[in-house]
mmCIF file of C-alpha atoms in Angstrom:
data_model
loop_
_atom_site.group_PDB
_atom_site.id
_atom_site.type_symbol
_atom_site.label_atom_id
_atom_site.label_comp_id
_atom_site.label_asym_id
_atom_site.label_seq_id
_atom_site.Cartn_x
_atom_site.Cartn_y
_atom_site.Cartn_z
ATOM 1 C CA MET A 13 45.576 4.125 -5.486
ATOM 2 C CA PRO A 14 43.982 7.462 -6.328
ATOM 3 C CA GLY A 15 45.669 9.958 -8.577
ATOM 4 C CA GLY A 16 48.704 7.756 -9.107
ATOM 5 C CA LEU A 17 50.159 9.243 -5.929
ATOM 6 C CA VAL A 18 52.860 7.410 -4.028
ATOM 7 C CA LYS A 19 51.485 7.272 -0.517
ATOM 8 C CA ALA A 20 53.617 7.856 2.522
ATOM 9 C CA LYS A 21 53.457 5.351 5.354
ATOM 10 C CA LYS A 22 50.101 5.610 7.087
ATOM 11 C CA TYR A 23 50.540 6.640 10.695
ATOM 12 C CA ASP A 24 50.604 3.634 12.999
ATOM 13 C CA TRP A 25 49.053 4.659 16.304
ATOM 14 C CA LYS A 26 50.266 1.457 17.947
ATOM 15 C CA ASP A 27 53.923 2.372 17.330
ATOM 16 C CA SER A 28 53.753 6.120 17.834
ATOM 17 C CA ASN A 29 53.307 7.828 21.201
ATOM 18 C CA LEU A 30 53.039 11.611 20.763
ATOM 19 C CA ALA A 31 54.685 11.946 24.187
ATOM 20 C CA LEU A 32 56.223 15.113 22.846
ATOM 21 C CA PHE A 33 56.959 17.221 25.845
ATOM 22 C CA GLY A 34 60.658 16.857 26.582
ATOM 23 C CA SER A 35 61.108 14.713 23.463
ATOM 24 C CA ASP A 36 63.433 15.271 20.506
ATOM 25 C CA THR A 37 60.521 16.704 18.544
ATOM 26 C CA GLU A 38 59.914 19.350 21.194
ATOM 27 C CA LYS A 39 63.615 20.287 21.197
ATOM 28 C CA GLN A 40 63.632 20.619 17.399
ATOM 29 C CA VAL A 41 60.507 22.742 17.504
ATOM 30 C CA LYS A 42 62.024 25.020 20.129
ATOM 31 C CA LYS A 43 65.212 25.309 18.095
ATOM 32 C CA ALA A 44 63.266 26.159 14.931
ATOM 33 C CA SER A 45 61.127 28.749 16.717
ATOM 34 C CA ALA A 46 62.159 32.294 17.507
ATOM 35 C CA GLU A 47 61.348 33.725 20.923
ATOM 36 C CA THR A 48 58.036 34.743 19.449
ATOM 37 C CA GLU A 49 56.293 32.752 16.725
ATOM 38 C CA PRO A 50 55.697 35.069 13.706
ATOM 39 C CA ALA A 51 52.684 32.997 12.635
ATOM 40 C CA TRP A 52 50.843 33.914 15.835
ATOM 41 C CA ARG A 53 50.856 37.682 15.136
ATOM 42 C CA GLY A 54 47.222 38.741 15.175
ATOM 43 C CA ALA A 55 46.040 35.262 16.198
ATOM 44 C CA GLY A 56 42.773 35.345 18.102
ATOM 45 C CA GLN A 57 42.427 39.133 17.999
ATOM 46 C CA LYS A 58 39.057 39.150 16.232
ATOM 47 C CA VAL A 59 36.119 36.846 15.648
ATOM 48 C CA GLY A 60 36.654 34.319 12.861
ATOM 49 C CA LEU A 61 38.575 31.263 11.707
ATOM 50 C CA GLN A 62 42.365 31.087 11.234
ATOM 51 C CA ILE A 63 44.242 28.078 9.852
ATOM 52 C CA TRP A 64 47.939 27.218 9.674
ATOM 53 C CA ARG A 65 49.796 24.268 8.127
ATOM 54 C CA ILE A 66 52.914 22.659 9.599
ATOM 55 C CA VAL A 67 55.878 22.659 7.190
ATOM 56 C CA LYS A 68 59.240 21.323 8.461
ATOM 57 C CA PHE A 69 58.610 22.325 12.091
ATOM 58 C CA LYS A 70 57.362 25.757 10.963
ATOM 59 C CA VAL A 71 53.849 27.206 11.218
ATOM 60 C CA GLN A 72 52.650 28.677 7.900
ATOM 61 C CA SER A 73 49.386 30.503 7.223
ATOM 62 C CA TRP A 74 46.926 28.525 5.094
ATOM 63 C CA PRO A 75 45.273 30.533 2.264
ATOM 64 C CA LYS A 76 41.724 31.618 3.106
ATOM 65 C CA GLU A 77 40.468 30.384 -0.275
ATOM 66 C CA ASP A 78 41.547 26.874 0.802
ATOM 67 C CA TYR A 79 39.801 26.894 4.191
ATOM 68 C CA GLY A 80 37.956 23.593 4.480
ATOM 69 C CA LYS A 81 40.467 21.789 2.262
ATOM 70 C CA PHE A 82 42.900 19.468 4.066
ATOM 71 C CA PHE A 83 45.548 17.153 2.634
ATOM 72 C CA SER A 84 46.158 13.635 3.962
ATOM 73 C CA GLY A 85 49.932 14.120 4.060
ATOM 74 C CA ASP A 86 49.831 17.239 6.236
ATOM 75 C CA SER A 87 48.949 18.482 9.726
ATOM 76 C CA TYR A 88 47.181 21.752 10.527
ATOM 77 C CA ILE A 89 46.232 24.060 13.404
ATOM 78 C CA ILE A 90 42.770 25.661 13.358
ATOM 79 C CA LEU A 91 41.746 28.506 15.685
ATOM 80 C CA ASN A 92 38.115 29.556 15.982
ATOM 81 C CA THR A 93 37.599 32.883 17.781
ATOM 82 C CA TYR A 94 34.058 33.768 18.836
ATOM 83 C CA LYS A 95 31.920 35.706 21.315
ATOM 84 C CA GLU A 96 28.961 34.458 23.264
ATOM 85 C CA GLN A 97 25.682 36.330 23.030
ATOM 86 C CA ASP A 98 25.614 39.586 25.031
ATOM 87 C CA SER A 99 29.355 39.382 25.766
ATOM 88 C CA GLU A 100 32.397 41.178 24.331
ATOM 89 C CA GLU A 101 34.874 38.604 25.656
ATOM 90 C CA LEU A 102 36.790 36.688 22.980
ATOM 91 C CA LEU A 103 36.607 32.902 23.386
ATOM 92 C CA TYR A 104 38.500 30.215 21.510
ATOM 93 C CA ASP A 105 38.583 26.646 20.270
ATOM 94 C CA VAL A 106 41.955 25.483 18.943
ATOM 95 C CA HIS A 107 42.233 22.215 17.018
ATOM 96 C CA PHE A 108 45.202 20.343 15.616
ATOM 97 C CA TRP A 109 44.236 18.178 12.651
ATOM 98 C CA ILE A 110 46.288 15.128 11.681
ATOM 99 C CA GLY A 111 46.303 13.878 8.092
ATOM 100 C CA GLN A 112 46.166 10.147 7.468
ATOM 101 C CA TYR A 113 49.720 10.128 6.089
ATOM 102 C CA SER A 114 51.158 13.013 8.088
ATOM 103 C CA THR A 115 54.535 12.251 9.673
ATOM 104 C CA GLN A 116 55.046 12.077 13.416
ATOM 105 C CA ASP A 117 57.268 15.165 13.167
ATOM 106 C CA GLU A 118 54.405 17.081 11.555
ATOM 107 C CA TYR A 119 51.610 16.099 13.902
ATOM 108 C CA GLY A 120 53.974 16.284 16.850
ATOM 109 C CA THR A 121 54.802 19.857 15.926
ATOM 110 C CA ALA A 122 51.086 20.620 15.465
ATOM 111 C CA ALA A 123 50.347 19.283 18.947
ATOM 112 C CA TYR A 124 53.190 21.229 20.535
ATOM 113 C CA LYS A 125 52.350 24.451 18.703
ATOM 114 C CA THR A 126 48.685 24.097 19.699
ATOM 115 C CA VAL A 127 49.763 24.177 23.344
ATOM 116 C CA GLU A 128 52.009 27.163 22.559
ATOM 117 C CA LEU A 129 49.075 29.043 20.995
ATOM 118 C CA ASP A 130 46.910 28.123 23.977
ATOM 119 C CA THR A 131 49.536 29.647 26.300
ATOM 120 C CA LEU A 132 49.760 32.778 24.148
ATOM 121 C CA LEU A 133 45.996 33.230 24.543
ATOM 122 C CA ASP A 134 46.264 32.962 28.353
ATOM 123 C CA ASP A 135 45.095 29.323 28.471
ATOM 124 C CA LYS A 136 41.595 30.399 27.420
ATOM 125 C CA PRO A 137 41.185 28.120 24.352
ATOM 126 C CA ILE A 138 39.579 24.708 24.519
ATOM 127 C CA GLN A 139 42.053 22.296 22.893
ATOM 128 C CA HIS A 140 41.015 19.561 20.452
ATOM 129 C CA ARG A 141 42.753 16.762 18.567
ATOM 130 C CA GLU A 142 41.166 15.871 15.214
ATOM 131 C CA VAL A 143 42.105 12.913 13.024
ATOM 132 C CA MET A 144 41.303 12.772 9.311
ATOM 133 C CA SER A 145 37.880 11.221 8.597
ATOM 134 C CA HIS A 146 37.063 11.129 12.341
ATOM 135 C CA GLU A 147 36.516 14.855 12.896
ATOM 136 C CA SER A 148 34.258 16.142 15.674
ATOM 137 C CA ASN A 149 30.906 17.729 14.880
ATOM 138 C CA LEU A 150 32.247 21.057 16.137
ATOM 139 C CA PHE A 151 35.157 20.929 13.690
ATOM 140 C CA LYS A 152 32.907 19.998 10.764
ATOM 141 C CA SER A 153 30.535 22.847 11.636
ATOM 142 C CA TYR A 154 33.187 25.403 10.616
ATOM 143 C CA PHE A 155 33.011 24.424 6.938
ATOM 144 C CA ALA A 156 30.105 24.227 4.486
ATOM 145 C CA THR A 157 32.125 21.501 2.757
ATOM 146 C CA LEU A 158 34.997 19.638 4.402
ATOM 147 C CA SER A 159 37.342 18.493 1.590
ATOM 148 C CA LEU A 160 39.845 15.736 2.354
ATOM 149 C CA MET A 161 42.435 15.444 -0.404
ATOM 150 C CA GLU A 162 45.168 12.905 -1.097
ATOM 151 C CA GLY A 163 48.844 13.891 -0.894
ATOM 152 C CA GLY A 164 50.356 17.031 0.577
ATOM 153 C CA ALA A 165 49.535 20.636 -0.198
ATOM 154 C CA GLU A 166 52.448 20.709 -2.663
ATOM 155 C CA SER A 167 50.611 18.103 -4.746
ATOM 156 C CA GLY A 168 47.635 20.467 -5.113
ATOM 157 C CA PHE A 169 46.063 21.117 -8.481
ATOM 158 C CA ARG A 170 46.321 24.873 -8.812
ATOM 159 C CA HIS A 171 49.301 25.001 -11.161
ATOM 160 C CA VAL A 172 48.728 21.763 -13.064
ATOM 161 C CA LYS A 173 47.350 21.838 -16.615
ATOM 162 C CA PRO A 174 44.043 19.929 -16.901
ATOM 163 C CA THR A 175 45.523 17.680 -19.596
ATOM 164 C CA GLU A 176 48.215 16.578 -17.124
ATOM 165 C CA TYR A 177 45.777 15.539 -14.407
ATOM 166 C CA GLU A 178 45.803 12.017 -13.127
ATOM 167 C CA PRO A 179 42.225 10.684 -12.882
ATOM 168 C CA ARG A 180 40.729 11.272 -9.422
ATOM 169 C CA LEU A 181 37.535 10.146 -7.731
ATOM 170 C CA PHE A 182 35.819 12.308 -5.098
ATOM 171 C CA HIS A 183 33.152 11.178 -2.635
ATOM 172 C CA PHE A 184 30.464 13.581 -1.304
ATOM 173 C CA HIS A 185 28.719 12.508 1.894
ATOM 174 C CA GLY A 186 26.620 14.319 4.496
ATOM 175 C CA THR A 187 23.654 16.635 4.923
ATOM 176 C CA LYS A 188 23.035 20.377 4.665
ATOM 177 C CA LYS A 189 24.673 20.830 8.080
ATOM 178 C CA SER A 190 27.981 19.539 6.715
ATOM 179 C CA VAL A 191 28.861 17.737 3.484
ATOM 180 C CA GLN A 192 32.286 16.111 3.414
ATOM 181 C CA MET A 193 34.206 15.688 0.174
ATOM 182 C CA ARG A 194 36.980 13.101 0.228
ATOM 183 C CA GLU A 195 39.277 11.765 -2.450
ATOM 184 C CA VAL A 196 38.880 7.981 -2.547
ATOM 185 C CA PRO A 197 40.642 5.133 -4.394
ATOM 186 C CA LEU A 198 40.009 5.127 -8.136
ATOM 187 C CA SER A 199 37.894 1.986 -8.165
ATOM 188 C CA ARG A 200 34.341 0.903 -8.904
ATOM 189 C CA LYS A 201 34.298 -0.587 -5.404
ATOM 190 C CA SER A 202 34.594 2.917 -3.922
ATOM 191 C CA LEU A 203 31.096 3.775 -5.198
ATOM 192 C CA ASP A 204 28.193 3.800 -2.754
ATOM 193 C CA SER A 205 24.579 4.142 -3.907
ATOM 194 C CA THR A 206 23.726 6.381 -0.926
ATOM 195 C CA ASP A 207 26.172 9.142 -1.954
ATOM 196 C CA VAL A 208 27.484 11.281 -4.829
ATOM 197 C CA PHE A 209 30.833 10.905 -6.601
ATOM 198 C CA ILE A 210 32.787 13.026 -9.080
ATOM 199 C CA LEU A 211 35.237 11.490 -11.534
ATOM 200 C CA ASP A 212 37.801 14.113 -12.548
ATOM 201 C CA LEU A 213 39.584 13.331 -15.819
ATOM 202 C CA GLY A 214 40.983 16.836 -16.233
ATOM 203 C CA LEU A 215 38.982 17.978 -19.247
ATOM 204 C CA GLU A 216 36.069 15.625 -18.592
ATOM 205 C CA LEU A 217 34.104 15.748 -15.338
ATOM 206 C CA TYR A 218 31.405 13.248 -14.369
ATOM 207 C CA GLN A 219 28.978 13.601 -11.456
ATOM 208 C CA TRP A 220 27.598 10.183 -10.464
ATOM 209 C CA ASN A 221 24.460 10.406 -8.306
ATOM 210 C CA GLY A 222 23.877 7.232 -6.294
ATOM 211 C CA ALA A 223 20.356 5.810 -6.386
ATOM 212 C CA THR A 224 19.545 6.993 -2.844
ATOM 213 C CA CYS A 225 21.837 10.030 -2.481
ATOM 214 C CA ASN A 226 20.392 13.224 -0.979
ATOM 215 C CA LYS A 227 19.863 16.679 -2.477
ATOM 216 C CA ASP A 228 22.554 18.274 -0.267
ATOM 217 C CA GLU A 229 25.240 15.946 -1.612
ATOM 218 C CA LYS A 230 24.079 16.657 -5.181
ATOM 219 C CA PHE A 231 24.120 20.412 -4.566
ATOM 220 C CA LYS A 232 27.624 20.426 -3.103
ATOM 221 C CA ALA A 233 28.914 18.295 -5.978
ATOM 222 C CA VAL A 234 27.413 20.724 -8.510
ATOM 223 C CA GLN A 235 29.041 23.653 -6.671
ATOM 224 C CA TYR A 236 32.388 21.882 -6.750
ATOM 225 C CA LEU A 237 32.081 21.168 -10.479
ATOM 226 C CA GLN A 238 31.291 24.820 -11.193
ATOM 227 C CA GLN A 239 34.348 25.899 -9.217
ATOM 228 C CA VAL A 240 36.641 23.412 -10.981
ATOM 229 C CA LYS A 241 35.329 24.344 -14.424
ATOM 230 C CA SER A 242 35.897 28.028 -13.660
ATOM 231 C CA GLU A 243 39.458 27.373 -12.423
ATOM 232 C CA ARG A 244 40.187 25.573 -15.696
ATOM 233 C CA GLY A 245 38.970 28.384 -17.896
ATOM 234 C CA GLY A 246 35.641 26.757 -18.723
ATOM 235 C CA LYS A 247 37.349 24.072 -20.832
ATOM 236 C CA PRO A 248 36.155 20.849 -19.127
ATOM 237 C CA THR A 249 32.934 19.159 -20.205
ATOM 238 C CA VAL A 250 30.558 18.194 -17.402
ATOM 239 C CA GLU A 251 28.083 15.296 -17.408
ATOM 240 C CA SER A 252 25.627 14.410 -14.646
ATOM 241 C CA LEU A 253 24.767 10.719 -14.323
ATOM 242 C CA ASP A 254 22.068 8.946 -12.327
ATOM 243 C CA GLU A 255 23.011 5.457 -11.184
ATOM 244 C CA ARG A 256 19.610 4.040 -12.149
ATOM 245 C CA ASP A 257 19.770 5.360 -15.724
ATOM 246 C CA ILE A 258 23.264 4.613 -17.037
ATOM 247 C CA PRO A 259 24.488 1.310 -18.517
ATOM 248 C CA SER A 260 27.500 -0.539 -17.116
ATOM 249 C CA SER A 261 29.261 0.125 -20.435
ATOM 250 C CA HIS A 262 29.243 3.919 -19.863
ATOM 251 C CA LYS A 263 32.635 5.650 -20.075
ATOM 252 C CA PHE A 264 32.348 6.610 -16.402
ATOM 253 C CA TYR A 265 32.572 2.932 -15.411
ATOM 254 C CA GLU A 266 35.216 2.158 -18.026
ATOM 255 C CA LYS A 267 37.529 4.676 -16.350
ATOM 256 C CA LEU A 268 37.120 2.996 -12.946
ATOM 257 C CA PRO A 269 39.111 -0.224 -12.472
ATOM 258 C CA ASP A 270 37.256 -2.903 -10.523
ATOM 259 C CA GLN A 271 39.916 -3.335 -7.854
ATOM 260 C CA GLU A 272 39.732 -3.910 -4.111
ATOM 261 C CA VAL A 273 39.921 -0.919 -1.755
ATOM 262 C CA GLU A 274 41.084 -0.734 1.842
ATOM 263 C CA LYS A 275 38.174 -1.109 4.266
ATOM 264 C CA GLU A 276 37.467 1.472 6.950
ATOM 265 C CA GLU A 277 38.049 0.420 10.547
ATOM 266 C CA GLU A 278 34.917 -0.930 12.213
ATOM 267 C CA ASP A 279 33.406 0.743 15.271
ATOM 268 C CA ASP A 280 34.312 -0.622 18.691
ATOM 269 C CA THR A 281 30.800 -1.869 19.502
ATOM 270 C CA ASP A 282 31.788 -3.757 22.690
ATOM 271 C CA PHE A 283 33.322 -0.717 24.401
ATOM 272 C CA GLN A 284 32.052 0.390 27.816
ATOM 273 C CA PRO A 285 32.267 4.135 28.633
ATOM 274 C CA SER A 286 35.131 4.659 31.081
ATOM 275 C CA ILE A 287 36.785 7.251 33.325
ATOM 276 C CA PHE A 288 40.499 7.244 34.208
ATOM 277 C CA ARG A 289 42.389 9.350 36.736
ATOM 278 C CA VAL A 290 45.777 10.840 35.752
ATOM 279 C CA SER A 291 47.712 11.693 38.920
ATOM 280 C CA ASP A 292 51.287 12.226 40.141
ATOM 281 C CA GLU A 293 50.259 11.954 43.813
ATOM 282 C CA THR A 294 52.566 8.946 44.340
ATOM 283 C CA GLY A 295 55.578 10.807 42.957
ATOM 284 C CA SER A 296 55.270 9.439 39.425
ATOM 285 C CA MET A 297 52.555 9.974 36.831
ATOM 286 C CA GLU A 298 50.013 7.135 36.921
ATOM 287 C CA MET A 299 46.716 6.439 35.190
ATOM 288 C CA THR A 300 44.063 4.385 36.987
ATOM 289 C CA LEU A 301 40.547 3.268 36.052
ATOM 290 C CA VAL A 302 37.890 4.794 38.328
ATOM 291 C CA SER A 303 34.684 3.822 36.483
ATOM 292 C CA GLU A 304 33.703 1.441 33.691
ATOM 293 C CA GLY A 305 30.220 1.274 32.183
ATOM 294 C CA LYS A 306 29.059 4.459 33.892
ATOM 295 C CA LEU A 307 29.886 8.141 33.480
ATOM 296 C CA GLY A 308 29.132 10.786 36.099
ATOM 297 C CA ARG A 309 30.359 14.065 37.521
ATOM 298 C CA SER A 310 30.768 12.479 40.952
ATOM 299 C CA TYR A 311 33.857 10.569 39.730
ATOM 300 C CA LEU A 312 35.772 13.805 38.983
ATOM 301 C CA GLU A 313 37.955 15.493 41.622
ATOM 302 C CA SER A 314 39.506 18.944 41.317
ATOM 303 C CA LYS A 315 42.949 17.770 42.469
ATOM 304 C CA ASP A 316 43.605 15.616 39.374
ATOM 305 C CA VAL A 317 43.124 15.197 35.631
ATOM 306 C CA PHE A 318 40.605 12.663 34.275
ATOM 307 C CA LEU A 319 40.105 10.990 30.895
ATOM 308 C CA VAL A 320 36.426 10.490 30.058
ATOM 309 C CA ASP A 321 36.011 8.053 27.161
ATOM 310 C CA SER A 322 32.510 7.804 25.678
ATOM 311 C CA GLY A 323 33.695 5.567 22.836
ATOM 312 C CA LYS A 324 32.816 8.275 20.306
ATOM 313 C CA GLU A 325 34.901 11.087 21.796
ATOM 314 C CA LEU A 326 37.544 11.357 24.517
ATOM 315 C CA TYR A 327 37.490 14.253 26.979
ATOM 316 C CA VAL A 328 40.432 15.348 29.104
ATOM 317 C CA TRP A 329 39.029 17.048 32.217
ATOM 318 C CA VAL A 330 41.602 19.214 34.022
ATOM 319 C CA GLY A 331 40.774 19.889 37.675
ATOM 320 C CA ASN A 332 41.526 23.370 39.029
ATOM 321 C CA GLY A 333 43.804 21.847 41.671
ATOM 322 C CA ALA A 334 45.730 19.551 39.290
ATOM 323 C CA SER A 335 49.515 19.849 39.410
ATOM 324 C CA PRO A 336 51.354 21.546 36.499
ATOM 325 C CA ASP A 337 52.688 18.168 35.318
ATOM 326 C CA GLU A 338 49.205 16.623 35.403
ATOM 327 C CA GLN A 339 47.822 19.534 33.399
ATOM 328 C CA LYS A 340 50.632 19.367 30.848
ATOM 329 C CA ASN A 341 50.442 15.602 30.342
ATOM 330 C CA GLY A 342 46.684 15.149 30.026
ATOM 331 C CA LEU A 343 46.647 15.313 26.209
ATOM 332 C CA THR A 344 49.694 13.049 25.960
ATOM 333 C CA TYR A 345 48.070 10.461 28.228
ATOM 334 C CA ALA A 346 44.874 10.679 26.214
ATOM 335 C CA HIS A 347 46.740 9.952 23.002
ATOM 336 C CA SER A 348 48.771 7.114 24.557
ATOM 337 C CA TYR A 349 45.626 5.598 26.093
ATOM 338 C CA LEU A 350 43.698 5.714 22.803
ATOM 339 C CA MET A 351 46.485 3.835 20.993
ATOM 340 C CA LYS A 352 45.698 0.810 23.148
ATOM 341 C CA THR A 353 41.983 0.890 22.276
ATOM 342 C CA LYS A 354 40.015 -0.204 19.219
ATOM 343 C CA HIS A 355 38.996 3.418 18.615
ATOM 344 C CA PRO A 356 42.338 5.291 18.501
ATOM 345 C CA LEU A 357 41.230 7.974 16.038
ATOM 346 C CA ILE A 358 38.242 9.511 17.859
ATOM 347 C CA PRO A 359 38.274 13.282 18.589
ATOM 348 C CA VAL A 360 39.934 14.491 21.807
ATOM 349 C CA THR A 361 38.827 17.640 23.677
ATOM 350 C CA VAL A 362 40.494 19.205 26.738
ATOM 351 C CA TYR A 363 38.217 20.968 29.240
ATOM 352 C CA LYS A 364 39.345 22.958 32.254
ATOM 353 C CA GLU A 365 37.101 22.622 35.296
ATOM 354 C CA GLY A 366 34.281 25.152 35.076
ATOM 355 C CA LYS A 367 34.751 25.655 31.303
ATOM 356 C CA GLU A 368 32.976 22.507 30.090
ATOM 357 C CA SER A 369 30.525 22.456 27.182
ATOM 358 C CA ALA A 370 26.815 21.741 27.563
ATOM 359 C CA GLU A 371 27.435 18.489 25.663
ATOM 360 C CA PHE A 372 29.997 17.343 28.226
ATOM 361 C CA ASN A 373 27.827 18.342 31.172
ATOM 362 C CA SER A 374 24.896 16.423 29.710
ATOM 363 C CA LEU A 375 27.085 13.343 29.225
ATOM 364 C CA MET A 376 28.307 13.496 32.848
ATOM 365 C CA LYS A 377 24.937 13.926 34.596
#
């Protein structure tokens, strides 16, 4: 267990439903919110990235110096405001990000508040659900380094003396486009020869370069070490190690217990791309399968909402003629549907008819 942290219960997607609208969570959020949400002042008024963290049903601004750093025990809302070439119109992508050990209250509030922000911005944003370690390419593109840290923001390192640090192991993986840094279990079995790792002992820092790691991972690790050393007043010693050159008796290995680590979930290789209709035409909300093994625009109808599951990402397509209830429940149905699959953590994106991305249009040819 990294850092000696006591982990909260990992979210169990099979037990949770995120059917928040009209739920106790929604009522608590409404109670905790004023008529206008102070956190949204200035939101989406100029091009750039804005991030908020959910704290006890409240939306709090996340410090700009920590953009790209997310804690496993928390949930966040991320708004990207941009303009297309030769246009002055402000456009938006709004994401809610769910930490691996975030509580249902936290990610429920994040989901609800994302819809609230969408409404504030006249329903112009494209909504996304992101789950820790399963982020979309769009989300990762916002950050030169995406850092996934254990614990909650309160367990951050800013005010802790280096001599009081618990040993931590960080994993760097990716390419120049996006390198992800993630805290991993303090174990020799966490090491992977294709990547770079940093062992943080407070006043001793080790960069371990796997035999086949790439230059981008090395570069990002060096940048991180420089930042950490600066934050600690230049006191830590830094040593760079190449896997091929160091003996098994090196101190780096001595500080890593050889214990088992939890395996990542395997991909759902047998899955067939599918399309589902979400409709209240019968008087109650129902979801029905309309295509399995084939995706295509011809299956979509403006009068309803559809879930398009590629196996790697789930799209909620909202027809212009869909009823208010269908529109409101699309994201909830997407979440509930994914819980019953072998790929419950994939990114979710909501598109309104006529506002789809080129990626979606290419998928649905």
